Tab-separated table of C-alpha atoms and ligand atoms in Angstrom:
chain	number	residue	atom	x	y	z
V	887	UNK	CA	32.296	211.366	59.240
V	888	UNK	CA	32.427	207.587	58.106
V	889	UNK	CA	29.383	206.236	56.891
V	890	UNK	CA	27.841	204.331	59.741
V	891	UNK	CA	28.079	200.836	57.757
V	892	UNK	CA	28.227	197.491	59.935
V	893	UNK	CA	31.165	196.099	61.514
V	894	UNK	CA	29.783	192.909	59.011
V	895	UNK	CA	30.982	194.920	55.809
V	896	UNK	CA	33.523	196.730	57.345
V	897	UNK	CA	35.418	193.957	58.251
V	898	UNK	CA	35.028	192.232	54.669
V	899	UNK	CA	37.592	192.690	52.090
V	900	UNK	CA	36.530	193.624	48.489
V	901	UNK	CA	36.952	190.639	45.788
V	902	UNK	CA	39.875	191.078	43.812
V	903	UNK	CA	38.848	188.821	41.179
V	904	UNK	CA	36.363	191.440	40.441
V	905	UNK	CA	38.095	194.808	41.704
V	906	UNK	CA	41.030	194.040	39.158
V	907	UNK	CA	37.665	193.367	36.172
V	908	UNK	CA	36.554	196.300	37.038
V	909	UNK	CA	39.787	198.057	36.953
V	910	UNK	CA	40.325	196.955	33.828
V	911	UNK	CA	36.763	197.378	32.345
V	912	UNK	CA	37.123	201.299	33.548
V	913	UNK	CA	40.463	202.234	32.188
V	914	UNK	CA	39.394	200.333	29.147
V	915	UNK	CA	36.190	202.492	29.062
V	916	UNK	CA	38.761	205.520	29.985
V	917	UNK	CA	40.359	204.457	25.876
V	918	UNK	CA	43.319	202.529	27.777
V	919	UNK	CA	44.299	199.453	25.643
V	920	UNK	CA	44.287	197.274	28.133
V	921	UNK	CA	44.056	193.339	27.880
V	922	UNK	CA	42.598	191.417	30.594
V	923	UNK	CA	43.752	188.177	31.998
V	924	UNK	CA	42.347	189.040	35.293
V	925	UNK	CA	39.076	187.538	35.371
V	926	UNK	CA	38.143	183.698	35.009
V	927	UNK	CA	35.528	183.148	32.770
V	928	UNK	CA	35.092	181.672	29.547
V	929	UNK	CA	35.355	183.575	26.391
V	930	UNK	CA	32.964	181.522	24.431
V	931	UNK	CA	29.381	181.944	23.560
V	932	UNK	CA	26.778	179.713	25.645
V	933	UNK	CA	26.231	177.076	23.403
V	934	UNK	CA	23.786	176.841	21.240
V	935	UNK	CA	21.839	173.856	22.013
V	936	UNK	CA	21.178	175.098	25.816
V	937	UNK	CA	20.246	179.036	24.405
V	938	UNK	CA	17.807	177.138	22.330
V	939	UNK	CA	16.448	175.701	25.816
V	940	UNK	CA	16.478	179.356	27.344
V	941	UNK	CA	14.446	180.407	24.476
V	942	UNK	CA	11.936	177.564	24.666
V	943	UNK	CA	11.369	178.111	28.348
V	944	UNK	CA	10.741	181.804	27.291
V	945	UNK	CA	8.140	180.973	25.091
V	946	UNK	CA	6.393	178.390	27.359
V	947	UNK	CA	5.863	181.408	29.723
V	948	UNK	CA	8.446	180.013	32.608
V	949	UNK	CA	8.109	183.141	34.590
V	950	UNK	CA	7.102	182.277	38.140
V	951	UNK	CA	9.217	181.996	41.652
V	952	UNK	CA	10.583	178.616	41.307
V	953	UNK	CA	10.762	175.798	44.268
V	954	UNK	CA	13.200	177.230	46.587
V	955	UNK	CA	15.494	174.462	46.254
V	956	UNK	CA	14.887	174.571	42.159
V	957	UNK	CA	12.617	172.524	40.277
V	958	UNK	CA	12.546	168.928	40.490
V	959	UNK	CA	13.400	168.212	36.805
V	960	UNK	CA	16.368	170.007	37.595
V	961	UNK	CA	17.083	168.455	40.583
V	962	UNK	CA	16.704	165.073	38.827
V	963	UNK	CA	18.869	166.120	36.479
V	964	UNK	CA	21.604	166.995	38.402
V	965	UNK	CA	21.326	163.395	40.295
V	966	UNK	CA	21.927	162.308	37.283
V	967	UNK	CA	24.976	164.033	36.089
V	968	UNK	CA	26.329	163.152	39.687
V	969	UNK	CA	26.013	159.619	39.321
V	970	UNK	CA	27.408	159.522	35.485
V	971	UNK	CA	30.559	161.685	36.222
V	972	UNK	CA	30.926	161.041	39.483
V	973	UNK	CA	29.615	158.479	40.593
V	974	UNK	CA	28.061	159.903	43.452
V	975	UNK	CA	24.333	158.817	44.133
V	976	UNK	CA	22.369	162.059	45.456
V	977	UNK	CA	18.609	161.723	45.846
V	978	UNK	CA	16.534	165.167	44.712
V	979	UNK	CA	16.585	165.948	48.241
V	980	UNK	CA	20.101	166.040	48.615
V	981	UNK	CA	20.446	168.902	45.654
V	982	UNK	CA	19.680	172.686	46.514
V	983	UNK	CA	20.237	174.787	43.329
V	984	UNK	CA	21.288	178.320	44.131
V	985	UNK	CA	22.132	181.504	42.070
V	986	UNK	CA	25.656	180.661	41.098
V	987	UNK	CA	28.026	178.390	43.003
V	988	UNK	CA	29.231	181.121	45.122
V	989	UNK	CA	25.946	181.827	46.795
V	990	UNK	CA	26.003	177.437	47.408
V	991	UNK	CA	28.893	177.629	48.952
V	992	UNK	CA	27.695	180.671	51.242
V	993	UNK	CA	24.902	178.978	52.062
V	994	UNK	CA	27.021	176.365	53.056
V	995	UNK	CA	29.059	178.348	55.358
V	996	UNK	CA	26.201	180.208	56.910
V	997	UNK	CA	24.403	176.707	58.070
V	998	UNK	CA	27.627	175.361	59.047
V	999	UNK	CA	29.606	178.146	60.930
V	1000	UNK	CA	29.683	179.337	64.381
V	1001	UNK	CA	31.859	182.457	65.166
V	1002	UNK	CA	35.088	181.203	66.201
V	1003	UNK	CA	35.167	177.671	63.897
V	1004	UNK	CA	38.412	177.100	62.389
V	1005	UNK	CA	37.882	176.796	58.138
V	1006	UNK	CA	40.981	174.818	56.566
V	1007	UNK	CA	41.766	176.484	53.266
V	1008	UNK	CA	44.438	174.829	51.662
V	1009	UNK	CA	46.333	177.700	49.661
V	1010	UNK	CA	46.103	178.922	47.139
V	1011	UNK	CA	42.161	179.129	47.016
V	1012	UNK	CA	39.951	181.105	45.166
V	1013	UNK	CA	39.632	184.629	47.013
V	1014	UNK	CA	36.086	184.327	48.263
V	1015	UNK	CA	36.223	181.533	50.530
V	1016	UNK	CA	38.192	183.687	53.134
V	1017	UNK	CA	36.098	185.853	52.844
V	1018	UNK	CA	32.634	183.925	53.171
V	1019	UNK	CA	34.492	182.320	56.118
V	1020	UNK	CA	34.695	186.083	57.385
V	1021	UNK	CA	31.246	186.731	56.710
V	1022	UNK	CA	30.192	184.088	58.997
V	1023	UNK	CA	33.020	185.508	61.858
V	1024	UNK	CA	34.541	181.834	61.444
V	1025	UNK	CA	38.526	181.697	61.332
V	1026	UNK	CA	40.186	180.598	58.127
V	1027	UNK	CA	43.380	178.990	58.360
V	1028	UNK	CA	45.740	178.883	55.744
V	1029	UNK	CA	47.690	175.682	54.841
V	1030	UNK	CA	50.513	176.917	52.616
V	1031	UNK	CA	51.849	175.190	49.408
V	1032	UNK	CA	54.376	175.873	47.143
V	1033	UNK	CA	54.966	175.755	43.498
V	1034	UNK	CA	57.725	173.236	43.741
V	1035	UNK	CA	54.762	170.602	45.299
V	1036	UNK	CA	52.817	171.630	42.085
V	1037	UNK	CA	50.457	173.441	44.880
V	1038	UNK	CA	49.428	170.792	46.719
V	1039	UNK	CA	49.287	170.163	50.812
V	1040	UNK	CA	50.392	166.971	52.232
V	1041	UNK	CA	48.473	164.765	54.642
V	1042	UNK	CA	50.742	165.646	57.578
V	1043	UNK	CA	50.404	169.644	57.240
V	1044	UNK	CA	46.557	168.970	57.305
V	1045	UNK	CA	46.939	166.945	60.490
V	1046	UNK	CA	49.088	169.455	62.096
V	1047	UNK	CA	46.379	172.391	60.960
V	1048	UNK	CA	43.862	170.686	62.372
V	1049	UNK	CA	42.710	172.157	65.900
V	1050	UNK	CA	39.345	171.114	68.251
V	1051	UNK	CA	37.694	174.124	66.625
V	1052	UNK	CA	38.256	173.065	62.849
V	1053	UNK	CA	34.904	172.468	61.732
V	1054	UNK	CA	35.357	172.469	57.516
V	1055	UNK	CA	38.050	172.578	55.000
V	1056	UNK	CA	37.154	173.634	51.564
V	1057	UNK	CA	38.873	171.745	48.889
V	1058	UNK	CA	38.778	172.468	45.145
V	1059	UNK	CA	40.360	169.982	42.350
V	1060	UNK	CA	40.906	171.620	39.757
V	1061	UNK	CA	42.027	174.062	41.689
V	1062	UNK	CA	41.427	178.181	41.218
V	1063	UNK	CA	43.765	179.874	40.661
V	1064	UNK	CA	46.565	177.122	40.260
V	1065	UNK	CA	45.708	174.288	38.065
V	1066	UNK	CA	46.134	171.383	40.120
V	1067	UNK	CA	44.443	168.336	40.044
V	1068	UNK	CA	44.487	166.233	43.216
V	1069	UNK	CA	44.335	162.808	42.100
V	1070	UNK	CA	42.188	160.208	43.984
V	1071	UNK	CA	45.558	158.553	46.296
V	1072	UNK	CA	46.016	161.875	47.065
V	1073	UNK	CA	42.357	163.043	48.330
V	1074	UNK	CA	42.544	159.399	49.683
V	1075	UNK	CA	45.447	160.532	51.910
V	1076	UNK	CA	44.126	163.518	53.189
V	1077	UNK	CA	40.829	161.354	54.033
V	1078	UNK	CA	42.603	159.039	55.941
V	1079	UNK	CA	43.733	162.390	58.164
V	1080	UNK	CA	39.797	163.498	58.259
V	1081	UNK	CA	38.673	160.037	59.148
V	1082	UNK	CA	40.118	160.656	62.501
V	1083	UNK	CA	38.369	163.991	62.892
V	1084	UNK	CA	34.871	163.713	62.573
V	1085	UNK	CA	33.948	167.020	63.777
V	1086	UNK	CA	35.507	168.437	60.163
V	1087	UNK	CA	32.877	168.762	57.628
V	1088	UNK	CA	34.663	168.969	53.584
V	1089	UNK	CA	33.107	171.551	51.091
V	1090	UNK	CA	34.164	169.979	47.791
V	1091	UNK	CA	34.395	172.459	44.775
V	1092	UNK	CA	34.428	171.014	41.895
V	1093	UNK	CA	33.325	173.893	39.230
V	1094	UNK	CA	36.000	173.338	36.822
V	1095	UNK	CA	35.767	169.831	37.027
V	1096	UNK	CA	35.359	169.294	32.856
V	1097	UNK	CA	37.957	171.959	32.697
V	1098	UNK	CA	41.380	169.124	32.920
V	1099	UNK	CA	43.525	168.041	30.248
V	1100	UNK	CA	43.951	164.227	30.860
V	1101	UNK	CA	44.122	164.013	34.565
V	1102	UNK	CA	40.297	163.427	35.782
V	1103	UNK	CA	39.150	164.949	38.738
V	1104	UNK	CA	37.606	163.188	41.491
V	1105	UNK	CA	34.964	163.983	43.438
V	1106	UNK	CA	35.718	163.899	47.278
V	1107	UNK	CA	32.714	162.696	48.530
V	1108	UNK	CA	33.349	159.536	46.573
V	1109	UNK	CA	35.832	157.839	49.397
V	1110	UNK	CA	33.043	155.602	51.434
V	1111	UNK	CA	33.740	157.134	54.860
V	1112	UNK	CA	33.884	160.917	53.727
V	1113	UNK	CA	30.363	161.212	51.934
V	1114	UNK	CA	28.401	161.849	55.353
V	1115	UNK	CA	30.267	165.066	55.617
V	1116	UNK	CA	31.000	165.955	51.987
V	1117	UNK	CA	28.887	168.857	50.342
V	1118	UNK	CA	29.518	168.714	46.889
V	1119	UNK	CA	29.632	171.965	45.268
V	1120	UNK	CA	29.368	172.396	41.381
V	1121	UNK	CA	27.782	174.832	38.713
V	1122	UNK	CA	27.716	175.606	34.876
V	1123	UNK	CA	29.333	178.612	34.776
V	1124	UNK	CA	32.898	177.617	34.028
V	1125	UNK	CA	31.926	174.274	31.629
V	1126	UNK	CA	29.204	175.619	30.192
V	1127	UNK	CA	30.333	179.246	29.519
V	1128	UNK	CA	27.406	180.366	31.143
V	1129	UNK	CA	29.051	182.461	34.153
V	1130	UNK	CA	26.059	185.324	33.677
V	1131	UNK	CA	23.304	182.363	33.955
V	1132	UNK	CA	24.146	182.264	37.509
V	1133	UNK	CA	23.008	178.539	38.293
V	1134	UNK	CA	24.942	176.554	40.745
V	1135	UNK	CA	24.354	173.568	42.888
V	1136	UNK	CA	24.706	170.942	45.828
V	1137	UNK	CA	24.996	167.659	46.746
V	1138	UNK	CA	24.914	167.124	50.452
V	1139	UNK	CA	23.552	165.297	53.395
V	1140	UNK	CA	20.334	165.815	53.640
V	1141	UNK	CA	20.281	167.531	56.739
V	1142	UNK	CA	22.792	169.927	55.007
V	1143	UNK	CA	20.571	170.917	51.944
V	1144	UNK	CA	17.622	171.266	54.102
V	1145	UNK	CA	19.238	174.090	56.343
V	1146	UNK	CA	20.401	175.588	52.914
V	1147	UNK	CA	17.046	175.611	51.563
V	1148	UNK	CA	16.114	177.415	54.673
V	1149	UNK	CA	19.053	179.787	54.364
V	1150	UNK	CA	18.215	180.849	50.600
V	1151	UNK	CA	14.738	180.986	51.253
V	1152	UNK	CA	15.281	184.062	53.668
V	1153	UNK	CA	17.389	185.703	51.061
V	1154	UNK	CA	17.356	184.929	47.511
V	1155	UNK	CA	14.114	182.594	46.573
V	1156	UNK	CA	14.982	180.023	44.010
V	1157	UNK	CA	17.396	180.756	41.123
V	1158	UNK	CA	16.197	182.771	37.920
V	1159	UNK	CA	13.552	180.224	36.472
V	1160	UNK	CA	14.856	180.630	32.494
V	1161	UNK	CA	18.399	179.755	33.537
V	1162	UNK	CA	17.026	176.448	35.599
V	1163	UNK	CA	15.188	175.464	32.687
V	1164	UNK	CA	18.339	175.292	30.289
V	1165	UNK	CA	20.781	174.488	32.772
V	1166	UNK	CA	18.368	170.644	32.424
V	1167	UNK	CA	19.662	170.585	28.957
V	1168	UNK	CA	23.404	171.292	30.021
V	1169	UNK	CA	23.526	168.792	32.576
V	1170	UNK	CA	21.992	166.300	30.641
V	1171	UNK	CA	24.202	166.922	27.525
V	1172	UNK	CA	26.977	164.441	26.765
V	1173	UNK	CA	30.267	165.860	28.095
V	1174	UNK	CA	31.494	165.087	24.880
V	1175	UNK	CA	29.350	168.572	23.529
V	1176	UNK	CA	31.855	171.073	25.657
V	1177	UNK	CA	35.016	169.122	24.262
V	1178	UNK	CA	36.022	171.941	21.589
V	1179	UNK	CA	36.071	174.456	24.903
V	1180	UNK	CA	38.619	172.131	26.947
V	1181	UNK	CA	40.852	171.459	24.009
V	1182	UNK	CA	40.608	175.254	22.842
V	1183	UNK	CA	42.117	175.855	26.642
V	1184	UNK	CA	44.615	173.083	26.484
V	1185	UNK	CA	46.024	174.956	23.550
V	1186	UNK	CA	45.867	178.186	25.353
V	1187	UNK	CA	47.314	176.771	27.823
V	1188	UNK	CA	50.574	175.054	26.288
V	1189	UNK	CA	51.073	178.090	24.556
V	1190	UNK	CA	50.841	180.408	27.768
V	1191	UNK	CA	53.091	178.363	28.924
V	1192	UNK	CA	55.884	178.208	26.314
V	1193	UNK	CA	55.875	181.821	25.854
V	1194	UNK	CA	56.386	183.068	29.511
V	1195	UNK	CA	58.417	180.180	30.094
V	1196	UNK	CA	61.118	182.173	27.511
V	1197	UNK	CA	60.800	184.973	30.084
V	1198	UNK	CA	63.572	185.012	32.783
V	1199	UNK	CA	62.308	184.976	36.262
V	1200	UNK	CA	59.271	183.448	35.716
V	1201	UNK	CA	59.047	180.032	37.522
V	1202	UNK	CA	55.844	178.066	36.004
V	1203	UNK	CA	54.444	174.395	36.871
V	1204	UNK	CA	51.799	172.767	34.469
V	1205	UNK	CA	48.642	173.222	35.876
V	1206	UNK	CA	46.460	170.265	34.746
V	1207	UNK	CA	43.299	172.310	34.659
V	1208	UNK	CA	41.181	175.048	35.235
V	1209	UNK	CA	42.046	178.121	32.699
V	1210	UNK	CA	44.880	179.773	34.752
V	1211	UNK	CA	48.628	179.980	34.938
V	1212	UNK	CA	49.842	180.447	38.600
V	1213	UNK	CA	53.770	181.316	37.902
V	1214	UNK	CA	55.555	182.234	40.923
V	1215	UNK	CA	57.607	185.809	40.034
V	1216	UNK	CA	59.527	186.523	43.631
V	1217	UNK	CA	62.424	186.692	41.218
V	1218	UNK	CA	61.645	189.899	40.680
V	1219	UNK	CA	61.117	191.254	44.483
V	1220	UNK	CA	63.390	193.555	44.815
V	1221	UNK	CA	64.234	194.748	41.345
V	1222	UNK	CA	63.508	198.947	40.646
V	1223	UNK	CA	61.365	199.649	37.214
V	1224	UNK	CA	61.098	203.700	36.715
V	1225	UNK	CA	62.396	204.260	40.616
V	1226	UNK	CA	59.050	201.885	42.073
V	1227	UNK	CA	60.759	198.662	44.100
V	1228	UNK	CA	58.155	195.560	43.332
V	1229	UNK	CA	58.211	194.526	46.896
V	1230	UNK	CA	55.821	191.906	46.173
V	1231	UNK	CA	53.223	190.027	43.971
V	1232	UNK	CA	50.332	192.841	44.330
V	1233	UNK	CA	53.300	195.346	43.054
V	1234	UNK	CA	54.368	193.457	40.470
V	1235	UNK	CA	50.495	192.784	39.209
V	1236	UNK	CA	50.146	196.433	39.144
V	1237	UNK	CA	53.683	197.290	37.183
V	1238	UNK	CA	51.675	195.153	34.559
V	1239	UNK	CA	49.271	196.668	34.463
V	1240	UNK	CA	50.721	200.090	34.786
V	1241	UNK	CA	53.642	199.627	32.069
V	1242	UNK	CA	52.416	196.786	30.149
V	1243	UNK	CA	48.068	197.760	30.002
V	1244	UNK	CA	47.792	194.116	31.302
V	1245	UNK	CA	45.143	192.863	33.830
V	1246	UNK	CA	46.390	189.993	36.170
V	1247	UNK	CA	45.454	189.098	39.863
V	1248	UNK	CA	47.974	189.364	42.511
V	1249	UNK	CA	48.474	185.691	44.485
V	1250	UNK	CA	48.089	187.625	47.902
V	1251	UNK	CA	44.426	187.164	46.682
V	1252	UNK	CA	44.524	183.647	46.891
V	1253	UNK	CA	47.240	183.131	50.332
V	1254	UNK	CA	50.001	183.001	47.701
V	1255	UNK	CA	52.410	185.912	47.857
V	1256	UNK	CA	54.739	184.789	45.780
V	1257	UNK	CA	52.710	184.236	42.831
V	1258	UNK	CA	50.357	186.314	40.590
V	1259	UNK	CA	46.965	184.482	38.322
V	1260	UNK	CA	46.746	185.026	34.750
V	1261	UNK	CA	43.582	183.871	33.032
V	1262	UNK	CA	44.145	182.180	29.703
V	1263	UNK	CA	40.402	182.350	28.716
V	1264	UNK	CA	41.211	184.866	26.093
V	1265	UNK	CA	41.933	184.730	22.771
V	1266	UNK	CA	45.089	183.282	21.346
V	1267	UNK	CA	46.033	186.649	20.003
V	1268	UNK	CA	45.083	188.193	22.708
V	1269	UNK	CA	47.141	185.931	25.000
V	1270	UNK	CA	50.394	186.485	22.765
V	1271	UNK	CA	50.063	190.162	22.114
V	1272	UNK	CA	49.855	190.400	26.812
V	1273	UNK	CA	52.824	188.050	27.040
V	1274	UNK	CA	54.721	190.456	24.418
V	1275	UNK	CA	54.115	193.107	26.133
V	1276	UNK	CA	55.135	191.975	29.743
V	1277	UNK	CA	58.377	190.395	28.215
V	1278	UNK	CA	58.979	193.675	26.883
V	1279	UNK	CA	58.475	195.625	30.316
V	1280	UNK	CA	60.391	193.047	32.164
V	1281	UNK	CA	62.901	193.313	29.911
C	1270	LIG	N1	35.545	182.665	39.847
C	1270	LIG	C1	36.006	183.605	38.858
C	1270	LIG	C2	37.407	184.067	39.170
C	1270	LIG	O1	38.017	183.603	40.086
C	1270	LIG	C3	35.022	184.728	38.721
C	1270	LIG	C4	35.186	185.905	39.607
C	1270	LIG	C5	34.841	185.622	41.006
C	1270	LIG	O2	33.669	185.396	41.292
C	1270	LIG	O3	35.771	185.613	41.815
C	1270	LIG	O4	37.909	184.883	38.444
């Protein structure tokens, strides 16, 4: 008999981000010499000017529930950062700091969805806003892109996607799992669409905002008419290498980051108190300190991108940021390896796996069949010794 779980969980699908990790961490476990580009997340040590703030917090016995809504030095902090890199001015009341930027942006969705909205989810976009959208029996509607637009939507497919019932859109620049980078013409066009819709609140996540190589991101919420319904979502994990810290963070109406305050009340409490403390010392820190991360990536990056480009079949664009390559591979739909057919991207992530002991994510994930995510935060060697491999199998 099936266990008698809710129709809530039922009807959620399982992360793949994390299912293919954890694939990988058990066969690895299971003496399998497998390399994984599945999940994204830095593969450098917290730095150690905010550990040394983690350890002072320690000793000055920060061990109590925190503010709901995080402690005002934090708070302060972040309207800080959002004024010098974004030039966005939030008052304290406006920030809600939450256990990772994933639980801000459910938050967000919870105090903002009725069953039945419409979300707007440009594709491809990171795997978990479908499925918070889901959570909150909302309907997410994809708005497709293609590698050949560099994976990015136009103004007049988001006016035709628009319906009465849209309520949100969730944009993210740079983008996970493709790279892009909208630049500020282009959010500027697709605000000139949502200017005549003000029923349509934006989530804006900007996590790997640090994470470009040249072309700056902006921050939606920056365009005059569009910061009354912008919630600006951002976090440490991916700048900071500090994904395990779990600290993440709004900027919002205030309205918004009251009802979110209320939400994570109910559920979580504030976020872990030693990881609030230092994450005042990361946001504070010149961006300047987390340099020698981006350009480490950049390299990664070029070289990913050299080496699969020598492999027929794969069609690449440059992604501009983030730490993934996106390469569409329906070249090979429809081409036999040991009698399997790879019908599509999720069988041709898991020939790599299979034949080649390489973790990637399959772009079905992410509204993107034709395309499969490799993380390049991995070592260099690491990075060439996968590639080797999957040229060999493809070969
Ligand atoms: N955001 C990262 C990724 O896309 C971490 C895993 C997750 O939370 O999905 O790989």
């Amino acid at each position: 008999m099936p266990h008698p779980l809710s129709d809530r969980i039922n009807s959620l699908p399982i992360s793949q981000t994390l299912a293919m990790a954890a694939k990988a961490r058990e066969l690895k476990a299971a003496g399998k010499d497998i390399i994984s580009l599945s999940l994204g997340e830095p593969d450098f040590n917290t730095p150690d000017f905010i550990k040394d703030a983690a350890i002072e917090a320690i000793n000055q016995d920060y061990n109590s529930y925190t503010p709901v809504d995080g402690y005002p030095a934090l708070k302060e902090a972040i309207c800080t950062k959002f004024k010098r890199d974004n030039g966005l001015e939030y008052q304290p009341n406006q920030i809600v700091v939450s256990t990772g930027a994933k639980q801000s942006i459910a938050n967000i969705a919870q105090v903002l969805l009725n069953p039945g909205d419409e979300v707007l989810l440009p594709a491809p976009y990171w795997v978990s806003y479908s499925a918070i959208a889901i959570l909150c029996e909302a309907t997410f509607v994809e708005i497709p892109s293609s590698i050949d637009t560099d994976f990015k939507i136009t103004p007049a497919q988001l006016e035709a996607a628009i319906t009465p019932k849209t309520k949100m859109i969730f944009f993210n620049s740079p983008n996970n799992p493709s790279g892009t980078i909208y630049s500020e013409e282009e959010y500027r066009a697709l605000a000139k669409v949502l200017g005549k819709h003000p029923q349509i609140y934006v989530l804006s996540d900007e996590i790997y905002e640090h994470i470009n190589y040249g072309a700056k991101a902006f921050s939606f919420a920056a365009i005059e008419n569009m910061y009354d319904r912008t919630i600006t979502v951002n976090g440490l994990a991916k700048a900071f290498a500090m994904t395990g810290w779990r600290i993440g963070y709004i900027g919002a109406p205030q309205w918004i980051a009251k009802a979110c305050t209320k939400m994570q009340g109910q559920i979580t409490s504030g976020a872990n108190c030693i990881a609030q403390r230092a994450a005042i010392t990361a946001v504070l820190a010149p961006v300047s300190n987390i340099k020698y991360m981006v350009d480490e990536f950049q390299n990664r990056r070029d070289m990913v991108l050299n080496l699969l480009g020598k492999i027929d079949g794969f069609k690449l664009n440059i992604p501009e940021g983030a730490f993934y390559v996106f390469p569409d591979v329906s070249n090979f739909f429809g081409k036999t390896f040991k009698g399997k057919t790879i019908n599509n991207a999720s069988d041709f992530s898991m020939l790599l796996l299979e034949e080649a002991n390489v973790a990637t994510v399959t772009g079905d994930a992410f509204g993107a069949p034709n395309c499969i995510r490799m993380s390049y935060a991995a070592s260099e060697s690491q990075l060439r010794e996968a590639i080797k491999r999957i040229e060999k199998v493809l070969s």
